[in-house]
Coordinates of C-alpha atoms in Angstrom, one line a residue:
X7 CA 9.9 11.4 -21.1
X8 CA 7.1 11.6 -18.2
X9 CA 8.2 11.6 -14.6
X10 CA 6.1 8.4 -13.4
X11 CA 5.4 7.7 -9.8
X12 CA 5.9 4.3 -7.6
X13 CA 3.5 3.9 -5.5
X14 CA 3.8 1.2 -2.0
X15 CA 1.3 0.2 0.4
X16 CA 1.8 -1.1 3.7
X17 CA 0.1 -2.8 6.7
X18 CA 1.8 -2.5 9.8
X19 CA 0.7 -3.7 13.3
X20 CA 3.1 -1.2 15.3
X21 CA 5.9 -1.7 14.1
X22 CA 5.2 -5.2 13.1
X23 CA 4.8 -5.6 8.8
X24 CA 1.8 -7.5 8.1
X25 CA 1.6 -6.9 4.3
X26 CA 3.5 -4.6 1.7
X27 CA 2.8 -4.0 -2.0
X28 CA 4.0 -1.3 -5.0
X29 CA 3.2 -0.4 -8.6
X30 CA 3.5 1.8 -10.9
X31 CA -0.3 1.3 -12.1
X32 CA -2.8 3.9 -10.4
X33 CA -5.4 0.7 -11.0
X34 CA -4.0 -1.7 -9.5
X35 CA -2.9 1.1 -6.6
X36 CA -6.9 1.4 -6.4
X37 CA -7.7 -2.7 -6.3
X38 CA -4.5 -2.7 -3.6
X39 CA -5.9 -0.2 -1.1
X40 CA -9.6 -1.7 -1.5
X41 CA -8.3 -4.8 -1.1
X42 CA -6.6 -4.0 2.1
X43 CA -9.4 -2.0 3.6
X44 CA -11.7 -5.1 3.2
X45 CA -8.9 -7.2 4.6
X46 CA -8.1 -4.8 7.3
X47 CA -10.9 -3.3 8.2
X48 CA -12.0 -4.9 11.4
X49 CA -8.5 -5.2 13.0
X50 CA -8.1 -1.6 14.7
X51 CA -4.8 -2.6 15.1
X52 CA -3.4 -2.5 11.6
X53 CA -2.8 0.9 9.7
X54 CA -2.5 1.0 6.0
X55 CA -0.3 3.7 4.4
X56 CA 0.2 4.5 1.2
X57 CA 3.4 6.0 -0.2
X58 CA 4.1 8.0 -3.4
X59 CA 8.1 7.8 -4.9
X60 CA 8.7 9.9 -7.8
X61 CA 10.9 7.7 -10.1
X62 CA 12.6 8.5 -13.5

């Protein structure tokens, strides 16, 4: 069986969460993070990370 990935994105203001997010789909990892660069783009306050977890 094929080692898969979880993937989790996060929008934190500081330390403050604003938004989180995971999946195992690389697609939907892509409509995730261009969704929250839209979203986020104009508050310089925000960073959006994205995390990989090796699972299975």
């Amino acid at each position: 069986m094929a080692a898969r990935s979880l993937y989790g994105i996060t929008a934190r203001r500081g330390d403050e969460l604003v938004r989180c997010a995971d999946t195992t789909d690389l697609a939907e990892l892509a409509e995730l993070t261009a969704e929250y660069a839209a979203t986020y783009a104009s508050d310089p306050t925000v960073r959006v990370d994205v995390d990989t977890i090796p699972v299975g």
